[in-house]
PDB file of C-alpha atoms in Angstrom:
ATOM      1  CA  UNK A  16     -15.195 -79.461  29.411  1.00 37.00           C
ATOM      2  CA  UNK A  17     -11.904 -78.022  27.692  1.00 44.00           C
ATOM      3  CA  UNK A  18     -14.190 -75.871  25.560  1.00 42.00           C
ATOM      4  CA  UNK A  19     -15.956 -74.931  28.702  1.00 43.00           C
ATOM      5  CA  UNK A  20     -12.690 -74.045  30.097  1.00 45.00           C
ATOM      6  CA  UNK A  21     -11.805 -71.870  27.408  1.00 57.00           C
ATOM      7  CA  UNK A  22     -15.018 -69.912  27.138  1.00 55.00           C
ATOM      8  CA  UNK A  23     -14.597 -69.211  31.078  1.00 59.00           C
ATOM      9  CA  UNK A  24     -11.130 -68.172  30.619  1.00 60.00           C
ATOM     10  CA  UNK A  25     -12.009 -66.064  27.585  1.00 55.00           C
ATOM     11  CA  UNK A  26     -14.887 -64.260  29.230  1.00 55.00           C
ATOM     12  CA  UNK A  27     -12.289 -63.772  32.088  1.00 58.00           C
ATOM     13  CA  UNK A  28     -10.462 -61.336  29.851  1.00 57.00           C
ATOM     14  CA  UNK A  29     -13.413 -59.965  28.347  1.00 54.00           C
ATOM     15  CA  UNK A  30     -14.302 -58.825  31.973  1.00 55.00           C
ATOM     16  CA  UNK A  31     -10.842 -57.199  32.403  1.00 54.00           C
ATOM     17  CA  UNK A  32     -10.982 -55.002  30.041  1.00 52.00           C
ATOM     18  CA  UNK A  33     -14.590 -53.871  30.700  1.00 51.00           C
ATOM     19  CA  UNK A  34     -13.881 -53.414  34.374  1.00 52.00           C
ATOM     20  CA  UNK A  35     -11.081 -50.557  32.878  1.00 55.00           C
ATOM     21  CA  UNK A  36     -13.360 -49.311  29.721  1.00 50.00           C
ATOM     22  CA  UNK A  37     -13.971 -46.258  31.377  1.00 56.00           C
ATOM     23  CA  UNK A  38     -10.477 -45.458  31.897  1.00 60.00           C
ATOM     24  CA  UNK A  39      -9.825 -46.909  28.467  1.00 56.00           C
ATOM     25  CA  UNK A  40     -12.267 -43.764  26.871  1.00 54.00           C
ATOM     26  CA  UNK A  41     -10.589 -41.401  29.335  1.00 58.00           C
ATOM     27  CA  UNK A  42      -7.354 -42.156  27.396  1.00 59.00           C
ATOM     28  CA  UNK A  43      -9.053 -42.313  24.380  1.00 54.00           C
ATOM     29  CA  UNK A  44     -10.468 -38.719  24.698  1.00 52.00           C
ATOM     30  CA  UNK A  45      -7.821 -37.337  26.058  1.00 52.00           C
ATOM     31  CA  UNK A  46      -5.387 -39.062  23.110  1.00 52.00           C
ATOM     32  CA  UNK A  47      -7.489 -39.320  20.286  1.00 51.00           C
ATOM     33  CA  UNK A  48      -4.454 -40.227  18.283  1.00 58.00           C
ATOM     34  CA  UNK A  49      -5.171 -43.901  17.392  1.00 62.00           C
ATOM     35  CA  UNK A  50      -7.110 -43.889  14.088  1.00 67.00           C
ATOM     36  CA  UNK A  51      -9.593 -45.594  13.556  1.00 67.00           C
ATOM     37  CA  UNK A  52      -9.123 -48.837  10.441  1.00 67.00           C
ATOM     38  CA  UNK A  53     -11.272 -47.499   7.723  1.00 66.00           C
ATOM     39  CA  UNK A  54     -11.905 -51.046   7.204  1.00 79.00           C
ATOM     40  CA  UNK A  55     -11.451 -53.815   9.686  1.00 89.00           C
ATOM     41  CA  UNK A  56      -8.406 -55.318   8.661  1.00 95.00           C
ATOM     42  CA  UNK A  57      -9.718 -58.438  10.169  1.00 97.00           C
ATOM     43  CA  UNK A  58     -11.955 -61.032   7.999  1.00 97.00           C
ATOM     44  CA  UNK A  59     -13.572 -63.730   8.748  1.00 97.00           C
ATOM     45  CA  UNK A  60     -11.358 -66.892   8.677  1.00 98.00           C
ATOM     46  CA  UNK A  61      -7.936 -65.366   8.914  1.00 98.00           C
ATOM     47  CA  UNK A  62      -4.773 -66.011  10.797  1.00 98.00           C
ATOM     48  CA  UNK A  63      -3.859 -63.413  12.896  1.00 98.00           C
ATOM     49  CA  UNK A  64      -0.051 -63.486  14.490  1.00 98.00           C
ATOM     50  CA  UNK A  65       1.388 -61.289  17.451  1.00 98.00           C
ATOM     51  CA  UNK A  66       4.841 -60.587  16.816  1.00 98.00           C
ATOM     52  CA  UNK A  67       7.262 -59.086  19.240  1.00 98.00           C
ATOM     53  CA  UNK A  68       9.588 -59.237  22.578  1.00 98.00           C
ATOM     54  CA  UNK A  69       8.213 -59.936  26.388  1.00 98.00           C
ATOM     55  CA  UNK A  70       5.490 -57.413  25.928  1.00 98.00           C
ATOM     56  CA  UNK A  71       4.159 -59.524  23.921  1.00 98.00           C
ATOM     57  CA  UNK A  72       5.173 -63.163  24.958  1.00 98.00           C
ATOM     58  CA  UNK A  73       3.312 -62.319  28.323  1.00 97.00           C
ATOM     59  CA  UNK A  74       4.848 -65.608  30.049  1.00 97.00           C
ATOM     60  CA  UNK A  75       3.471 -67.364  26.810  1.00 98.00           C
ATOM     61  CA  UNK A  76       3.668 -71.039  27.241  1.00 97.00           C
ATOM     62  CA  UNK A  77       6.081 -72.469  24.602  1.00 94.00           C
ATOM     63  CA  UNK A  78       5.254 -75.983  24.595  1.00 95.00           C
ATOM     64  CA  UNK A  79       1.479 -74.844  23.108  1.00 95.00           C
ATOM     65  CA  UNK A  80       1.415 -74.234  19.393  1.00 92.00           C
ATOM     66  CA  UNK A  81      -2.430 -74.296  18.790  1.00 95.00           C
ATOM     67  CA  UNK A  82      -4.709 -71.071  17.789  1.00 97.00           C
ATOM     68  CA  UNK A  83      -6.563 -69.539  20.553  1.00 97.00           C
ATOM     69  CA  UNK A  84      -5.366 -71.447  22.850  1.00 96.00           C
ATOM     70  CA  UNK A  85      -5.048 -69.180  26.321  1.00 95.00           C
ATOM     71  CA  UNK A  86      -1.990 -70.745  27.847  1.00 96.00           C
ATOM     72  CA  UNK A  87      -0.248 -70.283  24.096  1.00 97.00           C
ATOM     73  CA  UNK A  88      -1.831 -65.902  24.110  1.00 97.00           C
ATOM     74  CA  UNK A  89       0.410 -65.424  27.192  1.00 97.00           C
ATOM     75  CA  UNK A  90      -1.320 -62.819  29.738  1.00 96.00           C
ATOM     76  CA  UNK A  91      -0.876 -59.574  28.054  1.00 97.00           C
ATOM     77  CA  UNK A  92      -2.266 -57.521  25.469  1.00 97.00           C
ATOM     78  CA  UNK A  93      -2.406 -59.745  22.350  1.00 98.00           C
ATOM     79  CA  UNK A  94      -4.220 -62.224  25.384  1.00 97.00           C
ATOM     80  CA  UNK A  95      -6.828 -59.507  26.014  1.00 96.00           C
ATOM     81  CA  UNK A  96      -7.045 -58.489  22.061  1.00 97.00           C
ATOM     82  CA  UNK A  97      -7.815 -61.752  20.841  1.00 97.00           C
ATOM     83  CA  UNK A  98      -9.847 -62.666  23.752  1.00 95.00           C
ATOM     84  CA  UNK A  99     -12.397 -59.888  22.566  1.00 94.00           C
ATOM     85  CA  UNK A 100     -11.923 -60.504  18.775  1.00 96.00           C
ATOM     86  CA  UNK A 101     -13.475 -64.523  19.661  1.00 95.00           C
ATOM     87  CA  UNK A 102     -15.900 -63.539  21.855  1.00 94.00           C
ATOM     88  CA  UNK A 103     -16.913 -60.535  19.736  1.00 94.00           C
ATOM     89  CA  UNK A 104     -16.652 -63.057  16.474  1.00 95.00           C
ATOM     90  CA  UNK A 105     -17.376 -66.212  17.611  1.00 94.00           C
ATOM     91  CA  UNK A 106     -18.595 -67.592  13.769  1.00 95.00           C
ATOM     92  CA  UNK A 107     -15.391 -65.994  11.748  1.00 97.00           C
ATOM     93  CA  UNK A 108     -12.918 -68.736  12.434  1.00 97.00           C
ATOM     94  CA  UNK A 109     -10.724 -66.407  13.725  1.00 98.00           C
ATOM     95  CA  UNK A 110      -7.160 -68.442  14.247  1.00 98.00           C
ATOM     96  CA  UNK A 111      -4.596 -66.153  16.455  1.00 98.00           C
ATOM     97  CA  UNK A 112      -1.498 -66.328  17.666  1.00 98.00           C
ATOM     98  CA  UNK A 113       0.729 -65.315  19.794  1.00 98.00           C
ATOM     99  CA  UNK A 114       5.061 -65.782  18.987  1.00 98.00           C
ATOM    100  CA  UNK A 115       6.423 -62.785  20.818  1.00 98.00           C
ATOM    101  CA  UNK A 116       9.787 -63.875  22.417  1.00 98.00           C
ATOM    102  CA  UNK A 117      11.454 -62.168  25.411  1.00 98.00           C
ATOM    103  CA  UNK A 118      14.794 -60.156  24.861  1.00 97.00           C
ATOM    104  CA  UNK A 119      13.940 -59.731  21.236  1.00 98.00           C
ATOM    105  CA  UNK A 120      15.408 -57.261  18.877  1.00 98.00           C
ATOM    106  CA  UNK A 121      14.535 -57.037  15.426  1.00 98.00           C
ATOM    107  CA  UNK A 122      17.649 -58.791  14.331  1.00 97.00           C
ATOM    108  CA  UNK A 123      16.747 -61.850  16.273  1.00 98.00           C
ATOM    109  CA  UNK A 124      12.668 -61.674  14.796  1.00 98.00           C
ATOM    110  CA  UNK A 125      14.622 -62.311  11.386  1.00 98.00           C
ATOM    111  CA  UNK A 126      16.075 -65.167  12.750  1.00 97.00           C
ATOM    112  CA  UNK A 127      13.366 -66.840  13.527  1.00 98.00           C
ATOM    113  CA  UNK A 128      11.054 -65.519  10.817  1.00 98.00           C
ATOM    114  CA  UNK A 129      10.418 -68.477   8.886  1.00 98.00           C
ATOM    115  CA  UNK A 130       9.393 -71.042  11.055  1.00 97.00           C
ATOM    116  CA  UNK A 131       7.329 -68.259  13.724  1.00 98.00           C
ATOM    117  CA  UNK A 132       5.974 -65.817  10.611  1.00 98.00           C
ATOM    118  CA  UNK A 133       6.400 -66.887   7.314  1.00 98.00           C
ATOM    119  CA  UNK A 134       5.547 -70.340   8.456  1.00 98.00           C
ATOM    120  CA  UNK A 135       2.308 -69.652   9.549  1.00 98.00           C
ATOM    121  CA  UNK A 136       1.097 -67.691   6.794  1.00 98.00           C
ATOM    122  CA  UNK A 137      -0.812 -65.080   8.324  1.00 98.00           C
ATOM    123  CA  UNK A 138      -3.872 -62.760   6.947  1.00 98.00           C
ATOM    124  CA  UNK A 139      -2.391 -59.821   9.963  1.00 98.00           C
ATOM    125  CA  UNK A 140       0.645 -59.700  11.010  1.00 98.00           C
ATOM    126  CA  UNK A 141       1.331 -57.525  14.378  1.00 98.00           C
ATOM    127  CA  UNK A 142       4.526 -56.643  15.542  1.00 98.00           C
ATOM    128  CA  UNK A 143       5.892 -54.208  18.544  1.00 98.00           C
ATOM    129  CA  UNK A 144       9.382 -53.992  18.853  1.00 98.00           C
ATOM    130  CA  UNK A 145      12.130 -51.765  19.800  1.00 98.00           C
ATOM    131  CA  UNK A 146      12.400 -51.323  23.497  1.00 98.00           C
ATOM    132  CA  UNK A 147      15.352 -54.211  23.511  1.00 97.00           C
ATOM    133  CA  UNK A 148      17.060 -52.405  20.622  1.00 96.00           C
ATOM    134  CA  UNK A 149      17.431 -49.389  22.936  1.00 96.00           C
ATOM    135  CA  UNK A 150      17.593 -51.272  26.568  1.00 96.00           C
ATOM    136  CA  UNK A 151      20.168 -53.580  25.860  1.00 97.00           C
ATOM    137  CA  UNK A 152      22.341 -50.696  24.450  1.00 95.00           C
ATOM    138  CA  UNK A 153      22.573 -48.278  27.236  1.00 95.00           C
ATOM    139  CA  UNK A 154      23.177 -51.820  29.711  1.00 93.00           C
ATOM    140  CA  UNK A 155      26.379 -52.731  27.145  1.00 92.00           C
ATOM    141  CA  UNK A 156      24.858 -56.183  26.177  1.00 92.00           C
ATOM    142  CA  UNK A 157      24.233 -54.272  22.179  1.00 95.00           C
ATOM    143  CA  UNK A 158      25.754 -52.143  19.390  1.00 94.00           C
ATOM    144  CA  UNK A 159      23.071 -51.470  17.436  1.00 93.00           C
ATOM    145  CA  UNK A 160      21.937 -48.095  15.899  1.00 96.00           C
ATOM    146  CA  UNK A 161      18.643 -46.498  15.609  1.00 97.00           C
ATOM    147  CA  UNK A 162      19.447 -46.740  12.096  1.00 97.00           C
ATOM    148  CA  UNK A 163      19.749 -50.310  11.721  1.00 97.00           C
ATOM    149  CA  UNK A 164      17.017 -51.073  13.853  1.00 98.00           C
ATOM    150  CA  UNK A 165      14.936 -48.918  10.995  1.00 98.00           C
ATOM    151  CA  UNK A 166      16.751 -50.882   8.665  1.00 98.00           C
ATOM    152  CA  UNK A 167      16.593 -54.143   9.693  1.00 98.00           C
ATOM    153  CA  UNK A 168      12.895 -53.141  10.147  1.00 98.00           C
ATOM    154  CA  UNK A 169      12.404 -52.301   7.066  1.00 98.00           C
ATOM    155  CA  UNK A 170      14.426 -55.070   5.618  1.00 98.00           C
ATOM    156  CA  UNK A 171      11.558 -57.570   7.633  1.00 98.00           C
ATOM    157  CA  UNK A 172       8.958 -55.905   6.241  1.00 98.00           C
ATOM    158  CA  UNK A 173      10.048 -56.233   2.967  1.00 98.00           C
ATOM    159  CA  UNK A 174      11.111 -59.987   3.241  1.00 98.00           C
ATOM    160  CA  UNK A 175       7.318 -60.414   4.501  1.00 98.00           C
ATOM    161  CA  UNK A 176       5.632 -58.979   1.618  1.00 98.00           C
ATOM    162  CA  UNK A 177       7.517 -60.347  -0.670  1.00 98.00           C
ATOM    163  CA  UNK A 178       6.521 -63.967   0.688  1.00 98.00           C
ATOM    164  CA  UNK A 179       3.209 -63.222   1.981  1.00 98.00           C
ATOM    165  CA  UNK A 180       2.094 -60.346  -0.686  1.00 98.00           C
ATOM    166  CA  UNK A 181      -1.676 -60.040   0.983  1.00 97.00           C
ATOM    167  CA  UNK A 182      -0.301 -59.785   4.090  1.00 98.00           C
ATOM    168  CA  UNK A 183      -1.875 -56.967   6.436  1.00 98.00           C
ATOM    169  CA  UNK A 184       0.717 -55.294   8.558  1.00 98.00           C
ATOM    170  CA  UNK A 185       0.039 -53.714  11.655  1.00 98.00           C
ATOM    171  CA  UNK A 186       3.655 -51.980  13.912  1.00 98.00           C
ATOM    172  CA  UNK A 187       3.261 -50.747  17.040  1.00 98.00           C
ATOM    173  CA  UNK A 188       5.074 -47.953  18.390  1.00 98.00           C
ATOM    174  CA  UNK A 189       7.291 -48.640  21.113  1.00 98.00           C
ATOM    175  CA  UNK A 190       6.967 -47.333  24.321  1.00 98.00           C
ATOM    176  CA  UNK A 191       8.405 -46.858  27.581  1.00 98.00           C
ATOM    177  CA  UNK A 192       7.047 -44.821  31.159  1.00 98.00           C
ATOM    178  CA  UNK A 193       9.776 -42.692  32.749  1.00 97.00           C
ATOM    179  CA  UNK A 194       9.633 -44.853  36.363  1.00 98.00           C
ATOM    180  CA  UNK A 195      12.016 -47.902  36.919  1.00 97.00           C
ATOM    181  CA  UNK A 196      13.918 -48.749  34.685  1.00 97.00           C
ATOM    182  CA  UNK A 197      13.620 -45.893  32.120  1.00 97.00           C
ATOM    183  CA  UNK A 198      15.520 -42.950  33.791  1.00 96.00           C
ATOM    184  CA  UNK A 199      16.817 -39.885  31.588  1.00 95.00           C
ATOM    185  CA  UNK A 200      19.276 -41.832  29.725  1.00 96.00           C
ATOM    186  CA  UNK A 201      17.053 -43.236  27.706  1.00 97.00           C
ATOM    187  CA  UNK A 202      15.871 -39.847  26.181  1.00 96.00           C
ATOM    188  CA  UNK A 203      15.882 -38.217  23.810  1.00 96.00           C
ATOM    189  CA  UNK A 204      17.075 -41.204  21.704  1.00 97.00           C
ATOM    190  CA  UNK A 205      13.959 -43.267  22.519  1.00 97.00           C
ATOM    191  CA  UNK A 206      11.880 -40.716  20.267  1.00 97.00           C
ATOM    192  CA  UNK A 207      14.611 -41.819  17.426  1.00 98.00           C
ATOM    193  CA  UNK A 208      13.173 -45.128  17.577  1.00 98.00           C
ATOM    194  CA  UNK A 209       9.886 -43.711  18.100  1.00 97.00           C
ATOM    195  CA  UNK A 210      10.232 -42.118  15.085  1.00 98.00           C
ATOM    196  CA  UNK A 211      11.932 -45.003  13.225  1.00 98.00           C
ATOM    197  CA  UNK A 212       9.210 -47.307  13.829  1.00 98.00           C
ATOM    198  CA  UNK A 213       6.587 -44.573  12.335  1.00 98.00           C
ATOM    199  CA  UNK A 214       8.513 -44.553   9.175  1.00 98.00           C
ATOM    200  CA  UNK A 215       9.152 -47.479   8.567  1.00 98.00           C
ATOM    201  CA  UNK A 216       5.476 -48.446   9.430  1.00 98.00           C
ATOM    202  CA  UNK A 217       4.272 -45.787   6.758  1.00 97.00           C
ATOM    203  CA  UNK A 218       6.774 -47.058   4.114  1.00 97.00           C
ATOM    204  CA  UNK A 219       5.087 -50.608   4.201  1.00 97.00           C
ATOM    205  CA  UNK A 220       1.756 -49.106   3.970  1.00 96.00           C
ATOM    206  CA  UNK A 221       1.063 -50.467   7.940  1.00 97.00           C
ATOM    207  CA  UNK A 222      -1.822 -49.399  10.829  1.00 96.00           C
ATOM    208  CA  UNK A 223      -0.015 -48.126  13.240  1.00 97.00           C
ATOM    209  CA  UNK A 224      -0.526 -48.053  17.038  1.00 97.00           C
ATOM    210  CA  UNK A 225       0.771 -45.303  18.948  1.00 97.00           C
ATOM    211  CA  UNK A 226       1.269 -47.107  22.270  1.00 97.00           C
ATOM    212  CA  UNK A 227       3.756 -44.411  23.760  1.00 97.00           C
ATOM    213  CA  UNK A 228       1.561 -41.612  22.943  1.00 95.00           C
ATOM    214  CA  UNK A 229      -1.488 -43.346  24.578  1.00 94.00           C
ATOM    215  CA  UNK A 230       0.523 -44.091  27.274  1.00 95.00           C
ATOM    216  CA  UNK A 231       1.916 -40.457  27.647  1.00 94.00           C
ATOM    217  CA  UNK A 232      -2.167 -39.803  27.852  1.00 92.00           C
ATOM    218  CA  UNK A 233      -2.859 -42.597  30.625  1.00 93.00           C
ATOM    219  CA  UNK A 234       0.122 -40.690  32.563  1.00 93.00           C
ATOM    220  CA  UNK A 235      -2.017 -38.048  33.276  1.00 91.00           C
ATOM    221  CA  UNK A 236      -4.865 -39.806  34.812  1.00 90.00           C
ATOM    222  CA  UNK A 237      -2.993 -41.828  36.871  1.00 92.00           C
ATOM    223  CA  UNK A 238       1.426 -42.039  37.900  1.00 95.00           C
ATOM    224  CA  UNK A 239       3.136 -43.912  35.171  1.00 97.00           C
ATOM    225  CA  UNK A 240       3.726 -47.106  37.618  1.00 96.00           C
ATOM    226  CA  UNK A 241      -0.248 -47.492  37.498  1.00 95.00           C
ATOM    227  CA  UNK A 242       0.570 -48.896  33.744  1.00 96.00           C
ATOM    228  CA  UNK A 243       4.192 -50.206  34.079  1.00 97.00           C
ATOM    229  CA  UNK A 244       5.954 -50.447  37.015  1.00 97.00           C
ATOM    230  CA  UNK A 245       9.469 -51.011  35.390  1.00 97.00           C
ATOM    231  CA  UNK A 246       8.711 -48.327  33.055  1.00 98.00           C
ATOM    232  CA  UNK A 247       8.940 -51.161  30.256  1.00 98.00           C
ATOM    233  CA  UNK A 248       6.473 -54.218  31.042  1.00 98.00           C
ATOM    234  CA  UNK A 249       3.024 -53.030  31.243  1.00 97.00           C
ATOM    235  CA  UNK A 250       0.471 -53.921  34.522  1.00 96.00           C
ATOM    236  CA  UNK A 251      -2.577 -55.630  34.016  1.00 93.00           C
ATOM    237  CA  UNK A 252      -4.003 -52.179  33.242  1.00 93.00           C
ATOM    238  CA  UNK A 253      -1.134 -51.291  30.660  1.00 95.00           C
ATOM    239  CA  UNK A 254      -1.893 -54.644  29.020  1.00 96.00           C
ATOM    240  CA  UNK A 255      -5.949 -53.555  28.782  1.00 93.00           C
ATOM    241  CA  UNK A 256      -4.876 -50.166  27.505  1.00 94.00           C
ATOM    242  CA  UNK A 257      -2.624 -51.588  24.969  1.00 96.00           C
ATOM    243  CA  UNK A 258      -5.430 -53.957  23.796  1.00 96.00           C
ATOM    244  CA  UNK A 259      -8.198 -51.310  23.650  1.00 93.00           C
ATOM    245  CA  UNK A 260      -5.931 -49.247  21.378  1.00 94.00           C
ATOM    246  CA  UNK A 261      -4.969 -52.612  18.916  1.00 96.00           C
ATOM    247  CA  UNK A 262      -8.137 -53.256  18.736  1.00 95.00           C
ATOM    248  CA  UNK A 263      -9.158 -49.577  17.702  1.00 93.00           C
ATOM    249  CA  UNK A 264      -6.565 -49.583  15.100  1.00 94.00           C
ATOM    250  CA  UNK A 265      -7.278 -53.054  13.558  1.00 94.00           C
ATOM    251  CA  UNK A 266     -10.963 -52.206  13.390  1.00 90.00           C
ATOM    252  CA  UNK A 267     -12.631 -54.184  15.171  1.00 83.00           C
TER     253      UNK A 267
END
């Protein structure tokens, strides 16, 4: 019955982000800026980890530490990427999870690094983080600097490699909509981190997935709330986006 449960729940997802495929290749063609892996950075029998701040916990539930489970995934887009990765895979012995934490700024990811990274030793390694390092600024609950979130980026990189030297490293490029939250305060030193999280993703030799670019894309077919309604936190349709354009840049 539980595996029962889990197919159901998995071919749930899988019908999500059919049911917004065509908007998905709208995007696509009118963004054509997520390359393509040249090889699937995804093998059979790896560990794959989603790394990151509320985007990616997704209402994650904590007390769950097993691979694949749903509850564990959250409900966002590492939910719906992994989702199609085991249905798409079902013989690779895919193990993925999901140890995004809400709030999260890059200096708190190093906190935590060894026992919710390093710990689990895994084959990919997907983070997306930023928006926090920004947010929590312009509220007055932070002091950081674009440049030490690209150095304390950088600096968590590094420490990976250098304990996991096979690791394959995939950063996402924050994003944000302008509705909500995100007013014109938040420009133009968003593209900063924009930026920052581009360099430092070529320095480590990462994919990268341009999430506000495809985002800046979906704007046009539809009013930025469509995707996020704080600006920040994506929709249901955000989340497929999002997943769509992992997915495209891991491969698979």
């Amino acid at each position: 019955m539980k595996n029962d449960l889990t197919r159901r729940q998995f071919g749930a997802a899988a019908a999500a982000m059919s049911s917004l495929a065509a908007a998905a290749a709208a995007v696509a063609q009118e963004s054509p800026s997520t390359p393509k892996a040249a090889a699937p950075l995804i093998r059979p029998g790896d560990v794959v980890l989603f790394q990151g701040d509320s985007i990616t916990d997704a209402g994650r539930a904590r007390d769950v530490n097993d691979a694949n489970s749903p509850p564990a995934l959250g409900k966002g887009y590492a939910w719906l990427a992994a989702a199609q990765l085991l249905l798409d895979r079902p013989g690779d012995n895919l193990k993925i999870f999901n140890r995004g934490v809400s709030g999260n700024k890059v200096f708190q990811l190093a906190d935590r690094w060894q026992a919710d990274c390093l710990d689990l030793k895994p084959n990919v390694l997907s983070i997306l983080i930023g928006v926090n390092d920004i947010w929590h600024k312009l509220n007055g609950q932070y002091d950081g600097t674009v440049d030490k979130y690209k150095a304390d980026y950088a600096a968590l990189l590094k420490r990976t490699r250098d304990a996991l030297p096979d690791v394959r490293l995939v950063v996402c490029e924050p994003f944000v909509l302008r509705t909500g939250a995100v007013t014109d305060k938040w420009f133009p030193e968003f593209e900063a981190y924009r930026a920052a999280a581009r360099a430092v993703a070529d320095d480590a030799h990462a994919a990268f997935v341009p999430f506000h670019t495809m985002f800046e894309s979906a704007t046009r077919l539809a009013p930025p709330e469509r995707w996020a309604g704080d600006g920040v936190h994506p929709s249901s349709d955000g989340a497929t986006l999002m997943a769509h354009a992992w997915l495209k840049a891991a491969g698979a």
